[in-house]
mmCIF file of C-alpha atoms in Angstrom:
data_model
loop_
_atom_site.group_PDB
_atom_site.id
_atom_site.type_symbol
_atom_site.label_atom_id
_atom_site.label_comp_id
_atom_site.label_asym_id
_atom_site.label_seq_id
_atom_site.Cartn_x
_atom_site.Cartn_y
_atom_site.Cartn_z
ATOM 1 C CA MET Y 1064 126.579 52.960 105.865
ATOM 2 C CA THR Y 1065 124.900 53.085 109.271
ATOM 3 C CA ALA Y 1066 121.295 54.053 109.829
ATOM 4 C CA ALA Y 1067 122.376 57.291 111.526
ATOM 5 C CA SER Y 1068 124.567 58.390 108.609
ATOM 6 C CA SER Y 1069 121.850 57.454 106.119
ATOM 7 C CA SER Y 1070 119.295 59.481 108.062
ATOM 8 C CA GLY Y 1071 121.723 62.408 108.248
ATOM 9 C CA ALA Y 1072 122.298 62.288 104.489
ATOM 10 C CA THR Y 1073 118.539 62.285 103.880
ATOM 11 C CA VAL Y 1074 118.030 65.284 106.137
ATOM 12 C CA SER Y 1075 120.932 67.106 104.492
ATOM 13 C CA LEU Y 1076 119.472 66.464 101.032
ATOM 14 C CA ALA Y 1077 116.026 67.651 102.152
ATOM 15 C CA VAL Y 1078 117.499 70.858 103.590
ATOM 16 C CA LYS Y 1079 119.422 71.449 100.372
ATOM 17 C CA HIS Y 1080 116.269 71.127 98.258
ATOM 18 C CA LEU Y 1081 114.315 73.293 100.682
ATOM 19 C CA ALA Y 1082 116.957 76.032 100.524
ATOM 20 C CA SER Y 1083 116.833 76.120 96.717
ATOM 21 C CA LEU Y 1084 114.779 78.768 94.917
ATOM 22 C CA ARG Y 1085 112.111 76.219 93.999
ATOM 23 C CA GLY Y 1086 111.926 74.887 97.552
ATOM 24 C CA LEU Y 1087 111.717 78.385 99.030
ATOM 25 C CA THR Y 1088 108.966 79.292 96.544
ATOM 26 C CA VAL Y 1089 106.868 76.307 97.611
ATOM 27 C CA LEU Y 1090 107.582 76.962 101.293
ATOM 28 C CA LEU Y 1091 106.615 80.640 100.998
ATOM 29 C CA LEU Y 1092 103.419 79.774 99.132
ATOM 30 C CA LEU Y 1093 102.428 77.233 101.791
ATOM 31 C CA TYR Y 1094 103.319 79.725 104.538
ATOM 32 C CA THR Y 1095 101.086 82.354 102.922
ATOM 33 C CA CYS Y 1096 98.167 79.959 102.481
ATOM 34 C CA LEU Y 1097 98.493 78.820 106.095
ATOM 35 C CA GLY Y 1098 98.563 82.404 107.344
ATOM 36 C CA ALA Y 1099 95.568 83.347 105.192
ATOM 37 C CA GLY Y 1100 93.525 80.448 106.552
ATOM 38 C CA ILE Y 1101 94.353 81.298 110.161
ATOM 39 C CA MET Y 1102 93.704 85.036 109.737
ATOM 40 C CA MET Y 1103 90.376 84.419 108.022
ATOM 41 C CA GLN Y 1104 89.315 82.099 110.847
ATOM 42 C CA LEU Y 1105 90.480 84.462 113.612
ATOM 43 C CA GLU Y 1106 88.880 87.598 112.183
ATOM 44 C CA ASN Y 1107 85.610 86.160 110.905
ATOM 45 C CA SER Y 1108 84.999 84.382 114.197
ATOM 46 C CA GLN Y 1109 85.061 87.693 116.063
ATOM 47 C CA LEU Y 1110 81.796 88.940 114.557
ATOM 48 C CA PRO Y 1111 78.642 86.801 114.707
ATOM 49 C CA HIS Y 1112 77.387 85.947 111.246
ATOM 50 C CA LYS Y 1113 74.082 87.776 111.690
ATOM 51 C CA ARG Y 1114 75.738 90.950 112.987
ATOM 52 C CA ARG Y 1115 78.289 90.929 110.166
ATOM 53 C CA GLY Y 1116 75.467 90.450 107.657
ATOM 54 C CA LEU Y 1117 73.603 93.439 109.076
ATOM 55 C CA GLN Y 1118 76.737 95.582 108.861
ATOM 56 C CA VAL Y 1119 77.248 94.586 105.245
ATOM 57 C CA GLU Y 1120 73.606 95.419 104.469
ATOM 58 C CA ASP Y 1121 74.031 98.844 106.077
ATOM 59 C CA VAL Y 1122 77.146 99.525 104.019
ATOM 60 C CA ASP Y 1123 75.401 98.460 100.807
ATOM 61 C CA ARG Y 1124 72.334 100.554 101.621
ATOM 62 C CA ASN Y 1125 74.515 103.574 102.379
ATOM 63 C CA LEU Y 1126 76.183 103.230 98.985
ATOM 64 C CA LEU Y 1127 72.817 103.288 97.226
ATOM 65 C CA TYR Y 1128 71.801 106.393 99.168
ATOM 66 C CA LYS Y 1129 75.042 108.145 98.243
ATOM 67 C CA LEU Y 1130 74.679 107.275 94.574
ATOM 68 C CA TYR Y 1131 71.082 108.547 94.635
ATOM 69 C CA GLU Y 1132 72.189 111.828 96.224
ATOM 70 C CA ILE Y 1133 74.835 112.243 93.556
ATOM 71 C CA ARG Y 1134 72.323 111.492 90.800
ATOM 72 C CA THR Y 1135 69.772 113.999 92.098
ATOM 73 C CA SER Y 1136 72.282 116.744 92.884
ATOM 74 C CA LYS Y 1137 73.075 119.703 90.670
ATOM 75 C CA LEU Y 1138 75.864 117.979 88.799
ATOM 76 C CA VAL Y 1139 75.381 118.865 85.166
ATOM 77 C CA SER Y 1140 77.720 116.578 83.282
ATOM 78 C CA ARG Y 1141 77.832 112.820 82.934
ATOM 79 C CA GLU Y 1142 81.594 112.876 83.558
ATOM 80 C CA ASP Y 1143 81.120 114.511 86.972
ATOM 81 C CA PHE Y 1144 78.519 111.904 87.915
ATOM 82 C CA VAL Y 1145 80.804 109.034 86.882
ATOM 83 C CA ALA Y 1146 83.783 110.501 88.761
ATOM 84 C CA ALA Y 1147 81.795 111.078 91.959
ATOM 85 C CA SER Y 1148 80.226 107.618 91.753
ATOM 86 C CA LYS Y 1149 83.636 105.960 91.382
ATOM 87 C CA LYS Y 1150 84.835 107.659 94.580
ATOM 88 C CA GLN Y 1151 81.809 106.398 96.512
ATOM 89 C CA ILE Y 1152 82.211 102.876 95.150
ATOM 90 C CA ALA Y 1153 85.900 102.900 96.130
ATOM 91 C CA LYS Y 1154 84.951 103.868 99.695
ATOM 92 C CA TRP Y 1155 82.289 101.128 99.710
ATOM 93 C CA GLN Y 1156 84.830 98.526 98.602
ATOM 94 C CA GLU Y 1157 87.249 99.639 101.323
ATOM 95 C CA ILE Y 1158 84.653 99.319 104.082
ATOM 96 C CA ARG Y 1159 83.347 96.032 102.675
ATOM 97 C CA SER Y 1160 86.828 94.493 102.640
ATOM 98 C CA ALA Y 1161 87.339 95.491 106.270
ATOM 99 C CA LEU Y 1162 84.097 93.747 107.294
ATOM 100 C CA GLU Y 1163 84.553 90.481 105.409
ATOM 101 C CA TRP Y 1164 87.724 88.415 105.292
ATOM 102 C CA SER Y 1165 87.810 86.187 102.228
ATOM 103 C CA PHE Y 1166 90.709 83.871 101.499
ATOM 104 C CA ASN Y 1167 91.905 86.247 98.775
ATOM 105 C CA SER Y 1168 91.945 89.288 101.057
ATOM 106 C CA ALA Y 1169 93.646 87.297 103.838
ATOM 107 C CA PHE Y 1170 96.212 85.965 101.332
ATOM 108 C CA LEU Y 1171 96.986 89.518 100.182
ATOM 109 C CA TYR Y 1172 97.210 90.702 103.792
ATOM 110 C CA CYS Y 1173 99.735 87.988 104.695
ATOM 111 C CA PHE Y 1174 101.730 88.793 101.565
ATOM 112 C CA THR Y 1175 101.895 92.474 102.502
ATOM 113 C CA LEU Y 1176 102.994 91.529 106.016
ATOM 114 C CA TYR Y 1177 106.151 89.574 105.208
ATOM 115 C CA THR Y 1178 107.085 91.733 102.214
ATOM 116 C CA THR Y 1179 106.552 94.840 104.424
ATOM 117 C CA ILE Y 1180 104.669 96.512 101.543
ATOM 118 C CA GLY Y 1181 101.807 97.485 103.803
ATOM 119 C CA TYR Y 1182 99.387 97.966 100.907
ATOM 120 C CA GLY Y 1183 95.697 97.109 101.186
ATOM 121 C CA HIS Y 1184 92.643 97.901 103.290
ATOM 122 C CA ALA Y 1185 92.322 94.652 105.251
ATOM 123 C CA HIS Y 1186 93.528 94.835 108.832
ATOM 124 C CA PRO Y 1187 92.896 92.762 111.954
ATOM 125 C CA VAL Y 1188 90.481 94.093 114.561
ATOM 126 C CA SER Y 1189 90.735 91.275 117.086
ATOM 127 C CA ALA Y 1190 93.499 90.934 119.663
ATOM 128 C CA ALA Y 1191 94.178 87.399 118.454
ATOM 129 C CA GLY Y 1192 94.506 88.583 114.854
ATOM 130 C CA LYS Y 1193 96.921 91.353 115.822
ATOM 131 C CA LEU Y 1194 99.055 89.002 117.917
ATOM 132 C CA PHE Y 1195 99.128 86.433 115.122
ATOM 133 C CA SER Y 1196 100.177 89.164 112.663
ATOM 134 C CA LEU Y 1197 103.171 90.015 114.836
ATOM 135 C CA LEU Y 1198 104.302 86.406 115.169
ATOM 136 C CA TYR Y 1199 103.639 85.761 111.478
ATOM 137 C CA SER Y 1200 105.815 88.733 110.502
ATOM 138 C CA VAL Y 1201 108.679 87.685 112.783
ATOM 139 C CA LEU Y 1202 108.938 84.374 110.933
ATOM 140 C CA GLY Y 1203 107.806 85.531 107.503
ATOM 141 C CA ILE Y 1204 110.113 88.507 106.963
ATOM 142 C CA PRO Y 1205 113.389 86.515 107.309
ATOM 143 C CA LEU Y 1206 111.934 83.755 105.123
ATOM 144 C CA PHE Y 1207 111.019 86.262 102.419
ATOM 145 C CA LEU Y 1208 114.440 87.933 102.596
ATOM 146 C CA VAL Y 1209 116.137 84.593 101.953
ATOM 147 C CA PHE Y 1210 113.754 83.936 99.051
ATOM 148 C CA ALA Y 1211 114.320 87.437 97.641
ATOM 149 C CA GLY Y 1212 118.088 86.954 97.809
ATOM 150 C CA ARG Y 1213 117.911 83.667 95.904
ATOM 151 C CA LEU Y 1214 115.552 85.162 93.325
ATOM 152 C CA SER Y 1215 117.710 88.270 92.909
ATOM 153 C CA ALA Y 1216 120.819 86.186 92.273
ATOM 154 C CA ARG Y 1217 118.950 84.044 89.720
ATOM 155 C CA LEU Y 1218 117.582 87.111 87.901
ATOM 156 C CA GLN Y 1219 120.980 88.787 87.841
ATOM 157 C CA ARG Y 1220 122.624 85.723 86.309
ATOM 158 C CA TRP Y 1221 119.842 85.476 83.714
ATOM 159 C CA LEU Y 1222 120.027 89.171 82.823
ATOM 160 C CA SER Y 1223 123.815 89.018 82.632
ATOM 161 C CA SER Y 1224 123.531 86.251 80.057
ATOM 162 C CA LYS Y 1225 120.931 88.127 77.975
ATOM 163 C CA LEU Y 1226 122.024 91.770 78.058
ATOM 164 C CA PRO Y 1227 124.691 93.157 75.723
ATOM 165 C CA SER Y 1228 128.145 93.351 77.261
ATOM 166 C CA ALA Y 1229 128.104 97.144 76.917
ATOM 167 C CA LEU Y 1230 125.399 97.308 79.587
ATOM 168 C CA LEU Y 1231 127.284 95.184 82.115
ATOM 169 C CA ALA Y 1232 130.347 97.346 82.810
ATOM 170 C CA GLY Y 1233 132.531 94.225 82.839
ATOM 171 C CA LYS Y 1234 132.186 93.561 86.564
ATOM 172 C CA ARG Y 1235 132.287 90.079 88.027
ATOM 173 C CA THR Y 1236 130.327 88.810 90.972
ATOM 174 C CA SER Y 1237 131.959 86.793 93.722
ATOM 175 C CA GLU Y 1238 129.293 84.073 93.439
ATOM 176 C CA GLY Y 1239 128.971 82.164 90.200
ATOM 177 C CA GLY Y 1240 131.425 84.334 88.276
ATOM 178 C CA GLY Y 1241 128.673 86.163 86.381
ATOM 179 C CA ASP Y 1242 128.657 89.804 85.347
ATOM 180 C CA SER Y 1243 127.003 92.149 87.819
ATOM 181 C CA LEU Y 1244 124.627 94.885 86.711
ATOM 182 C CA PRO Y 1245 125.860 98.479 87.054
ATOM 183 C CA LEU Y 1246 123.731 100.999 88.911
ATOM 184 C CA TRP Y 1247 122.480 102.847 85.830
ATOM 185 C CA THR Y 1248 121.377 99.628 84.118
ATOM 186 C CA SER Y 1249 119.497 98.559 87.242
ATOM 187 C CA ALA Y 1250 117.836 101.996 87.432
ATOM 188 C CA VAL Y 1251 116.704 101.751 83.787
ATOM 189 C CA LEU Y 1252 115.287 98.251 84.350
ATOM 190 C CA LEU Y 1253 113.484 99.347 87.522
ATOM 191 C CA THR Y 1254 112.001 102.379 85.759
ATOM 192 C CA ALA Y 1255 110.870 100.247 82.819
ATOM 193 C CA HIS Y 1256 109.309 97.745 85.237
ATOM 194 C CA SER Y 1257 107.384 100.483 87.050
ATOM 195 C CA LEU Y 1258 106.141 102.082 83.840
ATOM 196 C CA ALA Y 1259 105.066 98.708 82.462
ATOM 197 C CA GLY Y 1260 103.138 98.098 85.694
ATOM 198 C CA GLY Y 1261 101.538 101.534 85.383
ATOM 199 C CA LEU Y 1262 100.326 100.751 81.866
ATOM 200 C CA LEU Y 1263 99.092 97.308 82.935
ATOM 201 C CA TYR Y 1264 97.067 98.660 85.864
ATOM 202 C CA ALA Y 1265 95.736 101.502 83.722
ATOM 203 C CA ALA Y 1266 94.387 98.902 81.291
ATOM 204 C CA THR Y 1267 93.070 96.372 83.835
ATOM 205 C CA GLU Y 1268 92.068 98.483 86.860
ATOM 206 C CA ASP Y 1269 91.276 101.819 85.177
ATOM 207 C CA TRP Y 1270 93.926 103.522 87.333
ATOM 208 C CA PRO Y 1271 95.922 106.579 86.248
ATOM 209 C CA VAL Y 1272 99.287 105.491 84.849
ATOM 210 C CA GLY Y 1273 101.063 107.393 87.619
ATOM 211 C CA ASP Y 1274 99.172 105.544 90.364
ATOM 212 C CA GLY Y 1275 99.882 102.201 88.692
ATOM 213 C CA ALA Y 1276 103.588 103.014 88.349
ATOM 214 C CA TYR Y 1277 103.737 104.080 92.010
ATOM 215 C CA PHE Y 1278 102.023 100.851 93.115
ATOM 216 C CA SER Y 1279 104.434 98.789 91.011
ATOM 217 C CA LEU Y 1280 107.426 100.597 92.468
ATOM 218 C CA VAL Y 1281 106.436 100.216 96.133
#
């Protein structure tokens, strides 16, 4: 075997592993971490540290003023005070997240970019951050679609092996010879997934079940 053929076989094997579900998972994770690091650097470098600190202090001080106004207003019940305070705190968190880019917020932002979910309050304010977001999406969306296709095929094969035959409608897929899921079974699974997410977020984030189910669905 010549050196050229050996090198070609090595490259072919590397591409095969990279195109597998495990390889795509690692690649997507690294791509997200890289994007988060770059976005955090681009956005945080746009505001001087002292100016950003003053803005954060103003936001925090404004929250305290709002909570004091609510406390000294004519609200008569504790429930009304708690509800109004939660709204103010939610607004405070939204403004805070827009001022400070942590790795977690940048990671979530990059994730929402290539999945096209569009959820979250973080957004770039600099020209460099906006340009990077465009380029990042152009590469990230196709990469995620390939990953989603591999994951979908793996989940369908797993579900086909676990679900009763009555739920599979006896169809066969062209790839792998497994049973495909009929539309009504997929709808039931999607609904159950959304409701489970609604209950989870209601327990962990104190959201209404409907809001949690909506978030899970989108």
